[in-house]
PDB file of C-alpha atoms and ligand atoms in Angstrom:
ATOM      1  CA  MET B   1       0.000   0.000   0.000  1.00 58.00           C
ATOM      2  CA  GLU B   2       1.198   3.476  -0.803  1.00 59.00           C
ATOM      3  CA  PHE B   3       0.625   4.851   2.672  1.00 65.00           C
ATOM      4  CA  GLU B   4       0.082   3.228   6.041  1.00 79.00           C
ATOM      5  CA  ILE B   5      -3.472   3.587   7.366  1.00 82.00           C
ATOM      6  CA  PRO B   6      -3.420   3.851  11.175  1.00 83.00           C
ATOM      7  CA  ARG B   7      -5.283   0.906  12.763  1.00 86.00           C
ATOM      8  CA  SER B   8      -6.828   3.335  15.220  1.00 84.00           C
ATOM      9  CA  HIS B   9      -8.651   5.167  12.441  1.00 84.00           C
ATOM     10  CA  PRO B  10     -12.422   4.758  12.988  1.00 80.00           C
ATOM     11  CA  ARG B  11     -12.918   3.885   9.317  1.00 83.00           C
ATOM     12  CA  TYR B  12      -9.862   1.600   9.119  1.00 87.00           C
ATOM     13  CA  HIS B  13     -11.511  -1.312   7.266  1.00 87.00           C
ATOM     14  CA  SER B  14     -13.239   0.978   4.807  1.00 89.00           C
ATOM     15  CA  LEU B  15      -9.991   2.826   4.053  1.00 92.00           C
ATOM     16  CA  VAL B  16      -8.075  -0.436   3.588  1.00 92.00           C
ATOM     17  CA  ALA B  17     -10.743  -1.634   1.140  1.00 95.00           C
ATOM     18  CA  ARG B  18     -10.450   1.610  -0.819  1.00 96.00           C
ATOM     19  CA  GLU B  19      -6.660   1.305  -0.950  1.00 95.00           C
ATOM     20  CA  LYS B  20      -6.931  -2.293  -2.198  1.00 96.00           C
ATOM     21  CA  LEU B  21      -9.314  -1.215  -4.951  1.00 97.00           C
ATOM     22  CA  VAL B  22      -7.177   1.746  -6.010  1.00 97.00           C
ATOM     23  CA  GLU B  23      -4.118  -0.507  -6.232  1.00 97.00           C
ATOM     24  CA  ALA B  24      -6.078  -3.089  -8.212  1.00 97.00           C
ATOM     25  CA  PHE B  25      -7.358  -0.321 -10.471  1.00 97.00           C
ATOM     26  CA  LYS B  26      -3.792   0.780 -11.207  1.00 97.00           C
ATOM     27  CA  LYS B  27      -2.905  -2.826 -12.136  1.00 96.00           C
ATOM     28  CA  GLY B  28      -5.924  -3.096 -14.466  1.00 96.00           C
ATOM     29  CA  VAL B  29      -7.728  -5.685 -12.300  1.00 97.00           C
ATOM     30  CA  VAL B  30     -10.537  -3.259 -11.392  1.00 97.00           C
ATOM     31  CA  VAL B  31     -12.246  -0.963 -13.934  1.00 96.00           C
ATOM     32  CA  PRO B  32     -13.259   2.653 -13.100  1.00 97.00           C
ATOM     33  CA  GLN B  33     -16.914   1.546 -13.055  1.00 96.00           C
ATOM     34  CA  GLY B  34     -15.926  -0.911 -10.317  1.00 97.00           C
ATOM     35  CA  LEU B  35     -14.784   1.971  -8.115  1.00 97.00           C
ATOM     36  CA  ILE B  36     -18.196   3.595  -8.558  1.00 97.00           C
ATOM     37  CA  ALA B  37     -19.972   0.327  -7.752  1.00 97.00           C
ATOM     38  CA  HIS B  38     -17.913   0.099  -4.557  1.00 98.00           C
ATOM     39  CA  GLY B  39     -19.149   3.537  -3.507  1.00 97.00           C
ATOM     40  CA  ARG B  40     -22.739   2.391  -3.850  1.00 97.00           C
ATOM     41  CA  GLY B  41     -21.945  -0.635  -1.711  1.00 98.00           C
ATOM     42  CA  GLU B  42     -20.226   1.486   0.967  1.00 97.00           C
ATOM     43  CA  CYS B  43     -23.322   3.621   1.268  1.00 96.00           C
ATOM     44  CA  PHE B  44     -25.465   0.578   2.046  1.00 97.00           C
ATOM     45  CA  ASP B  45     -22.843  -0.726   4.465  1.00 96.00           C
ATOM     46  CA  TYR B  46     -23.169   2.558   6.339  1.00 93.00           C
ATOM     47  CA  LEU B  47     -26.929   2.129   6.507  1.00 95.00           C
ATOM     48  CA  LEU B  48     -26.495  -1.438   7.766  1.00 96.00           C
ATOM     49  CA  GLY B  49     -24.056  -0.384  10.495  1.00 93.00           C
ATOM     50  CA  GLU B  50     -21.025  -2.075   8.847  1.00 94.00           C
ATOM     51  CA  ARG B  51     -21.659  -5.439  10.459  1.00 95.00           C
ATOM     52  CA  SER B  52     -23.059  -8.829   9.535  1.00 97.00           C
ATOM     53  CA  HIS B  53     -26.722  -9.185  10.485  1.00 98.00           C
ATOM     54  CA  ASP B  54     -28.627 -12.370  11.374  1.00 98.00           C
ATOM     55  CA  PHE B  55     -30.357 -12.343   7.958  1.00 98.00           C
ATOM     56  CA  ALA B  56     -26.921 -12.465   6.274  1.00 98.00           C
ATOM     57  CA  VAL B  57     -25.940 -15.411   8.473  1.00 98.00           C
ATOM     58  CA  GLU B  58     -29.128 -17.230   7.481  1.00 98.00           C
ATOM     59  CA  ALA B  59     -28.485 -16.604   3.768  1.00 98.00           C
ATOM     60  CA  ALA B  60     -24.830 -17.652   4.154  1.00 98.00           C
ATOM     61  CA  ARG B  61     -26.042 -20.890   5.781  1.00 98.00           C
ATOM     62  CA  ALA B  62     -28.333 -21.625   2.831  1.00 98.00           C
ATOM     63  CA  ALA B  63     -25.449 -20.914   0.423  1.00 98.00           C
ATOM     64  CA  ALA B  64     -23.208 -23.226   2.475  1.00 98.00           C
ATOM     65  CA  ALA B  65     -25.824 -26.005   2.313  1.00 98.00           C
ATOM     66  CA  TRP B  66     -25.920 -25.562  -1.467  1.00 98.00           C
ATOM     67  CA  PHE B  67     -22.118 -25.752  -1.690  1.00 98.00           C
ATOM     68  CA  LEU B  68     -22.236 -29.057   0.189  1.00 98.00           C
ATOM     69  CA  LEU B  69     -25.100 -30.518  -1.885  1.00 98.00           C
ATOM     70  CA  ALA B  70     -24.417 -29.179  -5.370  1.00 98.00           C
ATOM     71  CA  ARG B  71     -23.045 -31.490  -8.047  1.00 98.00           C
ATOM     72  CA  ARG B  72     -21.062 -28.657  -9.677  1.00 98.00           C
ATOM     73  CA  PRO B  73     -20.746 -25.526  -7.569  1.00 98.00           C
ATOM     74  CA  VAL B  74     -18.749 -22.591  -9.003  1.00 98.00           C
ATOM     75  CA  ILE B  75     -17.448 -19.405  -7.368  1.00 98.00           C
ATOM     76  CA  SER B  76     -17.786 -16.573  -9.898  1.00 98.00           C
ATOM     77  CA  VAL B  77     -15.206 -13.839  -9.362  1.00 98.00           C
ATOM     78  CA  ASN B  78     -14.939 -10.370 -10.921  1.00 97.00           C
ATOM     79  CA  GLY B  79     -12.328  -7.632 -10.489  1.00 97.00           C
ATOM     80  CA  ASN B  80     -13.787  -6.029  -7.357  1.00 98.00           C
ATOM     81  CA  TYR B  81     -14.352  -9.361  -5.613  1.00 98.00           C
ATOM     82  CA  ALA B  82     -10.788 -10.516  -6.400  1.00 98.00           C
ATOM     83  CA  ALA B  83      -9.275  -7.193  -5.272  1.00 98.00           C
ATOM     84  CA  LEU B  84     -11.151  -7.176  -1.960  1.00 98.00           C
ATOM     85  CA  ALA B  85     -11.411 -10.812  -0.963  1.00 98.00           C
ATOM     86  CA  ALA B  86      -8.791 -13.002  -2.701  1.00 98.00           C
ATOM     87  CA  GLU B  87      -7.710 -14.552   0.649  1.00 98.00           C
ATOM     88  CA  GLU B  88     -11.283 -15.333   1.664  1.00 98.00           C
ATOM     89  CA  ILE B  89     -12.037 -16.776  -1.806  1.00 98.00           C
ATOM     90  CA  ARG B  90      -9.041 -19.099  -1.329  1.00 98.00           C
ATOM     91  CA  GLU B  91     -10.446 -20.214   2.042  1.00 98.00           C
ATOM     92  CA  LEU B  92     -13.866 -20.784   0.473  1.00 98.00           C
ATOM     93  CA  GLN B  93     -12.304 -22.906  -2.254  1.00 98.00           C
ATOM     94  CA  GLU B  94     -10.356 -24.867   0.353  1.00 98.00           C
ATOM     95  CA  VAL B  95     -13.495 -25.772   2.336  1.00 98.00           C
ATOM     96  CA  THR B  96     -15.797 -26.402  -0.649  1.00 98.00           C
ATOM     97  CA  GLY B  97     -13.429 -27.693  -3.359  1.00 97.00           C
ATOM     98  CA  ALA B  98     -15.356 -25.532  -5.857  1.00 98.00           C
ATOM     99  CA  PRO B  99     -13.562 -24.077  -8.872  1.00 97.00           C
ATOM    100  CA  VAL B 100     -13.310 -20.320  -9.257  1.00 98.00           C
ATOM    101  CA  GLU B 101     -14.303 -18.798 -12.612  1.00 98.00           C
ATOM    102  CA  VAL B 102     -13.219 -15.308 -13.600  1.00 97.00           C
ATOM    103  CA  ASN B 103     -16.414 -13.846 -14.976  1.00 95.00           C
ATOM    104  CA  ILE B 104     -16.435 -10.145 -15.756  1.00 93.00           C
ATOM    105  CA  PHE B 105     -18.796  -7.570 -17.203  1.00 89.00           C
ATOM    106  CA  TYR B 106     -16.126  -5.383 -18.859  1.00 87.00           C
ATOM    107  CA  ARG B 107     -14.359  -8.321 -20.445  1.00 89.00           C
ATOM    108  CA  THR B 108     -10.980  -8.263 -22.109  1.00 92.00           C
ATOM    109  CA  GLU B 109      -8.791 -11.365 -22.200  1.00 92.00           C
ATOM    110  CA  GLU B 110      -5.951  -9.319 -20.695  1.00 94.00           C
ATOM    111  CA  ARG B 111      -8.101  -8.388 -17.703  1.00 96.00           C
ATOM    112  CA  VAL B 112      -9.228 -12.007 -17.236  1.00 96.00           C
ATOM    113  CA  ARG B 113      -5.544 -13.003 -17.094  1.00 97.00           C
ATOM    114  CA  LEU B 114      -4.718 -10.242 -14.599  1.00 97.00           C
ATOM    115  CA  ILE B 115      -7.537 -11.349 -12.275  1.00 97.00           C
ATOM    116  CA  GLU B 116      -6.386 -14.971 -12.574  1.00 97.00           C
ATOM    117  CA  GLU B 117      -2.868 -13.882 -11.560  1.00 97.00           C
ATOM    118  CA  GLU B 118      -4.250 -11.945  -8.598  1.00 97.00           C
ATOM    119  CA  LEU B 119      -6.175 -15.013  -7.423  1.00 98.00           C
ATOM    120  CA  ARG B 120      -3.283 -17.431  -7.957  1.00 97.00           C
ATOM    121  CA  ALA B 121      -0.981 -15.095  -6.009  1.00 97.00           C
ATOM    122  CA  ALA B 122      -3.386 -15.456  -3.074  1.00 97.00           C
ATOM    123  CA  GLY B 123      -3.199 -19.263  -3.352  1.00 97.00           C
ATOM    124  CA  VAL B 124      -6.430 -19.940  -5.253  1.00 97.00           C
ATOM    125  CA  ARG B 125      -5.842 -23.117  -7.252  1.00 94.00           C
ATOM    126  CA  LYS B 126      -8.650 -24.186  -9.560  1.00 93.00           C
ATOM    127  CA  VAL B 127      -9.078 -21.005 -11.626  1.00 96.00           C
ATOM    128  CA  LEU B 128     -11.071 -21.052 -14.878  1.00 96.00           C
ATOM    129  CA  GLY B 129     -11.060 -18.125 -17.263  1.00 92.00           C
ATOM    130  CA  SER B 130      -8.597 -17.470 -20.033  1.00 92.00           C
ATOM    131  CA  GLY B 131      -7.747 -21.055 -20.978  1.00 91.00           C
ATOM    132  CA  CYS B 132     -11.190 -22.654 -20.867  1.00 95.00           C
ATOM    133  CA  GLU B 133     -13.515 -23.648 -23.679  1.00 95.00           C
ATOM    134  CA  LYS B 134     -16.058 -20.837 -23.953  1.00 95.00           C
ATOM    135  CA  THR B 135     -19.790 -20.672 -24.445  1.00 96.00           C
ATOM    136  CA  ARG B 136     -22.447 -17.997 -23.852  1.00 95.00           C
ATOM    137  CA  VAL B 137     -25.110 -17.325 -21.272  1.00 96.00           C
ATOM    138  CA  PRO B 138     -28.380 -17.472 -23.261  1.00 95.00           C
ATOM    139  CA  GLY B 139     -29.859 -13.992 -23.677  1.00 93.00           C
ATOM    140  CA  LEU B 140     -26.628 -12.083 -22.935  1.00 92.00           C
ATOM    141  CA  GLU B 141     -24.978 -10.701 -26.036  1.00 86.00           C
ATOM    142  CA  SER B 142     -21.518  -9.052 -26.190  1.00 82.00           C
ATOM    143  CA  PRO B 143     -18.451 -10.286 -24.276  1.00 86.00           C
ATOM    144  CA  ARG B 144     -20.280  -9.970 -20.922  1.00 86.00           C
ATOM    145  CA  GLY B 145     -22.130 -13.218 -21.769  1.00 93.00           C
ATOM    146  CA  ILE B 146     -18.997 -15.372 -22.176  1.00 95.00           C
ATOM    147  CA  VAL B 147     -18.571 -18.202 -19.649  1.00 96.00           C
ATOM    148  CA  CYS B 148     -16.555 -21.425 -19.403  1.00 97.00           C
ATOM    149  CA  ARG B 149     -18.262 -24.576 -20.656  1.00 97.00           C
ATOM    150  CA  ASP B 150     -16.806 -26.634 -17.773  1.00 96.00           C
ATOM    151  CA  GLY B 151     -17.445 -23.870 -15.253  1.00 97.00           C
ATOM    152  CA  ILE B 152     -20.517 -21.684 -14.940  1.00 97.00           C
ATOM    153  CA  ALA B 153     -22.177 -23.210 -18.035  1.00 98.00           C
ATOM    154  CA  SER B 154     -22.359 -26.652 -16.425  1.00 97.00           C
ATOM    155  CA  ALA B 155     -22.785 -25.497 -12.821  1.00 98.00           C
ATOM    156  CA  ASP B 156     -25.946 -26.171 -10.846  1.00 98.00           C
ATOM    157  CA  PHE B 157     -24.982 -23.611  -8.149  1.00 98.00           C
ATOM    158  CA  VAL B 158     -23.112 -20.315  -8.617  1.00 98.00           C
ATOM    159  CA  LEU B 159     -21.917 -17.936  -5.911  1.00 98.00           C
ATOM    160  CA  LEU B 160     -21.267 -14.415  -7.178  1.00 98.00           C
ATOM    161  CA  ALA B 161     -20.568 -11.030  -5.592  1.00 98.00           C
ATOM    162  CA  ILE B 162     -20.836  -7.346  -6.515  1.00 97.00           C
ATOM    163  CA  GLU B 163     -22.554  -8.410  -9.728  1.00 95.00           C
ATOM    164  CA  ASP B 164     -24.719  -6.693 -12.312  1.00 93.00           C
ATOM    165  CA  GLY B 165     -28.442  -7.518 -12.144  1.00 94.00           C
ATOM    166  CA  ASP B 166     -28.830  -8.375 -15.807  1.00 93.00           C
ATOM    167  CA  ARG B 167     -26.239 -11.137 -15.625  1.00 93.00           C
ATOM    168  CA  THR B 168     -27.612 -12.501 -12.350  1.00 96.00           C
ATOM    169  CA  GLU B 169     -31.083 -12.659 -13.865  1.00 96.00           C
ATOM    170  CA  ALA B 170     -29.767 -14.416 -17.004  1.00 97.00           C
ATOM    171  CA  LEU B 171     -28.054 -17.098 -14.874  1.00 97.00           C
ATOM    172  CA  VAL B 172     -31.241 -17.725 -12.890  1.00 98.00           C
ATOM    173  CA  ARG B 173     -33.237 -17.933 -16.150  1.00 97.00           C
ATOM    174  CA  TRP B 174     -30.673 -20.464 -17.371  1.00 97.00           C
ATOM    175  CA  GLY B 175     -31.661 -22.721 -14.482  1.00 97.00           C
ATOM    176  CA  LYS B 176     -28.787 -22.043 -12.073  1.00 98.00           C
ATOM    177  CA  THR B 177     -29.324 -21.581  -8.365  1.00 98.00           C
ATOM    178  CA  VAL B 178     -27.546 -18.276  -7.691  1.00 98.00           C
ATOM    179  CA  ALA B 179     -26.314 -17.020  -4.329  1.00 98.00           C
ATOM    180  CA  ALA B 180     -25.359 -13.336  -4.509  1.00 98.00           C
ATOM    181  CA  ILE B 181     -23.333 -11.225  -2.111  1.00 98.00           C
ATOM    182  CA  ASP B 182     -24.698  -7.695  -2.429  1.00 98.00           C
ATOM    183  CA  LEU B 183     -24.932  -4.898   0.128  1.00 98.00           C
ATOM    184  CA  ASN B 184     -27.864  -3.279  -1.658  1.00 98.00           C
ATOM    185  CA  PRO B 185     -31.133  -5.160  -1.075  1.00 98.00           C
ATOM    186  CA  PHE B 186     -32.813  -2.932  -3.692  1.00 98.00           C
ATOM    187  CA  SER B 187     -30.473  -4.010  -6.516  1.00 98.00           C
ATOM    188  CA  ARG B 188     -31.735  -6.259  -9.282  1.00 97.00           C
ATOM    189  CA  THR B 189     -29.071  -8.789  -8.335  1.00 97.00           C
ATOM    190  CA  ALA B 190     -30.360  -8.885  -4.754  1.00 98.00           C
ATOM    191  CA  GLN B 191     -33.941  -9.161  -5.961  1.00 98.00           C
ATOM    192  CA  LYS B 192     -33.349 -11.807  -8.640  1.00 97.00           C
ATOM    193  CA  ALA B 193     -30.876 -14.121  -6.874  1.00 98.00           C
ATOM    194  CA  SER B 194     -32.091 -17.363  -5.311  1.00 98.00           C
ATOM    195  CA  ILE B 195     -30.159 -16.546  -2.115  1.00 98.00           C
ATOM    196  CA  THR B 196     -29.072 -12.992  -1.276  1.00 98.00           C
ATOM    197  CA  ILE B 197     -26.397 -12.394   1.332  1.00 98.00           C
ATOM    198  CA  VAL B 198     -26.866  -8.728   2.152  1.00 98.00           C
ATOM    199  CA  ASP B 199     -23.411  -8.109   3.577  1.00 98.00           C
ATOM    200  CA  GLU B 200     -19.992  -6.785   2.604  1.00 98.00           C
ATOM    201  CA  ALA B 201     -18.033  -9.167   0.310  1.00 98.00           C
ATOM    202  CA  VAL B 202     -15.185 -10.003   2.728  1.00 97.00           C
ATOM    203  CA  ARG B 203     -17.460 -10.477   5.741  1.00 97.00           C
ATOM    204  CA  ALA B 204     -20.000 -12.465   3.691  1.00 98.00           C
ATOM    205  CA  THR B 205     -17.359 -14.831   2.290  1.00 98.00           C
ATOM    206  CA  LYS B 206     -16.034 -15.467   5.819  1.00 98.00           C
ATOM    207  CA  LEU B 207     -19.598 -16.238   6.935  1.00 98.00           C
ATOM    208  CA  ILE B 208     -20.041 -18.822   4.172  1.00 98.00           C
ATOM    209  CA  VAL B 209     -16.684 -20.455   5.068  1.00 98.00           C
ATOM    210  CA  ARG B 210     -17.750 -20.652   8.715  1.00 98.00           C
ATOM    211  CA  GLU B 211     -21.171 -22.087   7.809  1.00 98.00           C
ATOM    212  CA  VAL B 212     -19.668 -24.727   5.482  1.00 98.00           C
ATOM    213  CA  GLU B 213     -17.437 -25.842   8.355  1.00 98.00           C
ATOM    214  CA  ARG B 214     -20.432 -25.979  10.705  1.00 98.00           C
ATOM    215  CA  LEU B 215     -22.726 -27.861   8.317  1.00 98.00           C
ATOM    216  CA  ARG B 216     -20.142 -30.276   7.000  1.00 97.00           C
ATOM    217  CA  SER B 217     -21.079 -33.041   9.455  1.00 97.00           C
ATOM    218  CA  LEU B 218     -24.813 -32.912   8.648  1.00 97.00           C
ATOM    219  CA  ASP B 219     -26.362 -35.566   6.443  1.00 97.00           C
ATOM    220  CA  LYS B 220     -27.975 -34.763   3.096  1.00 97.00           C
ATOM    221  CA  SER B 221     -31.532 -34.714   4.418  1.00 98.00           C
ATOM    222  CA  ASN B 222     -30.642 -32.048   6.980  1.00 98.00           C
ATOM    223  CA  LEU B 223     -28.889 -29.964   4.312  1.00 98.00           C
ATOM    224  CA  LYS B 224     -31.940 -30.302   2.033  1.00 98.00           C
ATOM    225  CA  GLN B 225     -34.130 -29.178   4.917  1.00 98.00           C
ATOM    226  CA  ILE B 226     -32.052 -25.973   5.310  1.00 98.00           C
ATOM    227  CA  ILE B 227     -32.494 -25.243   1.601  1.00 98.00           C
ATOM    228  CA  SER B 228     -36.196 -26.034   1.391  1.00 98.00           C
ATOM    229  CA  SER B 229     -37.066 -23.935   4.442  1.00 98.00           C
ATOM    230  CA  TYR B 230     -35.058 -20.937   3.158  1.00 98.00           C
ATOM    231  CA  ASP B 231     -37.181 -17.989   1.961  1.00 98.00           C
ATOM    232  CA  ASN B 232     -35.210 -15.251   0.193  1.00 98.00           C
ATOM    233  CA  LYS B 233     -38.117 -12.770   0.201  1.00 98.00           C
ATOM    234  CA  LYS B 234     -38.266 -12.975   3.991  1.00 98.00           C
ATOM    235  CA  VAL B 235     -34.491 -12.530   4.261  1.00 98.00           C
ATOM    236  CA  LEU B 236     -34.621  -9.446   2.008  1.00 98.00           C
ATOM    237  CA  ALA B 237     -37.543  -8.071   4.012  1.00 98.00           C
ATOM    238  CA  ARG B 238     -35.412  -8.370   7.174  1.00 98.00           C
ATOM    239  CA  ALA B 239     -32.588  -6.447   5.455  1.00 98.00           C
ATOM    240  CA  PHE B 240     -34.978  -3.630   4.524  1.00 98.00           C
ATOM    241  CA  LYS B 241     -36.329  -3.634   8.087  1.00 98.00           C
ATOM    242  CA  ALA B 242     -32.800  -3.381   9.552  1.00 97.00           C
ATOM    243  CA  ILE B 243     -32.123  -0.317   7.385  1.00 97.00           C
ATOM    244  CA  MET B 244     -35.500   1.159   8.293  1.00 97.00           C
ATOM    245  CA  GLU B 245     -34.944   0.646  12.026  1.00 95.00           C
ATOM    246  CA  ARG B 246     -31.508   2.267  11.911  1.00 95.00           C
ATOM    247  CA  LEU B 247     -32.928   5.216  10.008  1.00 95.00           C
ATOM    248  CA  LYS B 248     -35.858   5.436  12.437  1.00 95.00           C
ATOM    249  CA  GLU B 249     -33.482   5.521  15.411  1.00 93.00           C
ATOM    250  CA  ALA B 250     -31.369   8.172  13.685  1.00 93.00           C
ATOM    251  CA  ALA B 251     -34.474  10.196  12.801  1.00 94.00           C
ATOM    252  CA  GLU B 252     -35.691  10.078  16.404  1.00 94.00           C
ATOM    253  CA  LYS B 253     -32.366  10.827  18.116  1.00 92.00           C
ATOM    254  CA  GLY B 254     -30.610  12.860  15.442  1.00 91.00           C
ATOM    255  CA  SER B 255     -27.578  10.651  16.091  1.00 82.00           C
ATOM    256  CA  LEU B 256     -26.484   7.030  15.977  1.00 74.00           C
ATOM    257  CA  ILE B 257     -23.357   7.413  18.051  1.00 65.00           C
TER     258      ILE B 257
HETATM  259  P1  ATP M 301     -28.166  -4.108 -10.219  1.00 91.85           P
HETATM  260  O1  ATP M 301     -27.738  -4.151 -11.661  1.00 91.85           O
HETATM  261  O2  ATP M 301     -28.067  -5.446  -9.542  1.00 91.85           O
HETATM  262  O3  ATP M 301     -29.473  -3.418  -9.956  1.00 91.85           O
HETATM  263  P2  ATP M 301     -26.122  -2.112  -9.779  1.00 91.85           P
HETATM  264  O4  ATP M 301     -26.554  -1.354 -10.966  1.00 91.85           O
HETATM  265  O5  ATP M 301     -25.828  -1.381  -8.529  1.00 91.85           O
HETATM  266  O6  ATP M 301     -27.124  -3.252  -9.386  1.00 91.85           O
HETATM  267  P3  ATP M 301     -23.421  -2.890 -10.136  1.00 91.85           P
HETATM  268  O7  ATP M 301     -22.993  -1.511  -9.896  1.00 91.85           O
HETATM  269  O8  ATP M 301     -22.854  -3.642 -11.260  1.00 91.85           O
HETATM  270  O9  ATP M 301     -24.951  -3.017 -10.253  1.00 91.85           O
HETATM  271  O10 ATP M 301     -23.246  -3.810  -8.872  1.00 91.85           O
HETATM  272  C1  ATP M 301     -22.601  -3.520  -7.759  1.00 91.85           C
HETATM  273  C2  ATP M 301     -23.446  -4.014  -6.609  1.00 91.85           C
HETATM  274  O11 ATP M 301     -22.583  -4.531  -5.632  1.00 91.85           O
HETATM  275  C3  ATP M 301     -24.222  -2.873  -5.978  1.00 91.85           C
HETATM  276  O12 ATP M 301     -25.518  -3.322  -5.605  1.00 91.85           O
HETATM  277  C4  ATP M 301     -23.407  -2.534  -4.725  1.00 91.85           C
HETATM  278  O13 ATP M 301     -24.248  -2.103  -3.681  1.00 91.85           O
HETATM  279  C5  ATP M 301     -22.791  -3.876  -4.384  1.00 91.85           C
HETATM  280  N1  ATP M 301     -21.465  -3.776  -3.741  1.00 91.85           N
HETATM  281  C6  ATP M 301     -20.461  -2.914  -4.026  1.00 91.85           C
HETATM  282  N2  ATP M 301     -19.383  -3.152  -3.265  1.00 91.85           N
HETATM  283  C7  ATP M 301     -19.704  -4.209  -2.476  1.00 91.85           C
HETATM  284  C8  ATP M 301     -19.007  -4.954  -1.491  1.00 91.85           C
HETATM  285  N3  ATP M 301     -17.756  -4.661  -1.145  1.00 91.85           N
HETATM  286  N4  ATP M 301     -19.634  -5.976  -0.893  1.00 91.85           N
HETATM  287  C9  ATP M 301     -20.911  -6.319  -1.238  1.00 91.85           C
HETATM  288  N5  ATP M 301     -21.632  -5.644  -2.167  1.00 91.85           N
HETATM  289  C10 ATP M 301     -21.046  -4.624  -2.787  1.00 91.85           C
END
């Protein structure tokens, strides 16, 4: 990092995340639009109190159950997710065995390679992207629809983060179960995903790792029970309520400190 951020700074984690993204932007891993998307996420993290809520834990548990039951789970990674959470993605791959696919909206083969390098440098092993046989997500024209035939195209379960709503919707239409990490419960991704983890990408990935470790000893019928009793609408409603309650408290007191 170019300058040392003091640990005592009240916004330490937020500043570290910004530094990581700026560095990744300079390397070409993150696009300028990704920096803007991060700002939108930060705003919602503020409203959520910058912590993981119980509704995020419940969604992470459902995603973990899917990882353990799926025939072909895939972790879809874009520039922002790689820049912020490469270590946590490695941990998630270690506990699930799922391959990682570099899947980006602003696609150039050079950028795919840079993201692969970033992930490999963090110890991620099974990385699909530049070298794979390609196909297209039905209904998504232009390079943003390109996916790996042995990766997302043949997956039954896809975890993605900080993703565009159009692509999330196209994957769901294609028959995939999609778990999305997205701080904004209003976004089309959050609304269209099968499971929405309304939490910050690093915290959410850690939650899924923890839940996979917790659920690992359960038998299939118990895992299926977690999935069948999961209701994403209710989880999203709880996220909206958490934001509303924080705003209500702020509106009544004029302060949240
Ligand atoms: P949509 O197309 O789904 O309606 P959008 O137009 O906001 O949403 P993007 O800007 O492509 O789409 O997506 C970025 C999404 O990721 C936003 O919803 C943003 O709130 C969220 N986001 C940004 N940074 C983070 C982060 N660090 N952790 C989790 N979510 C994030």
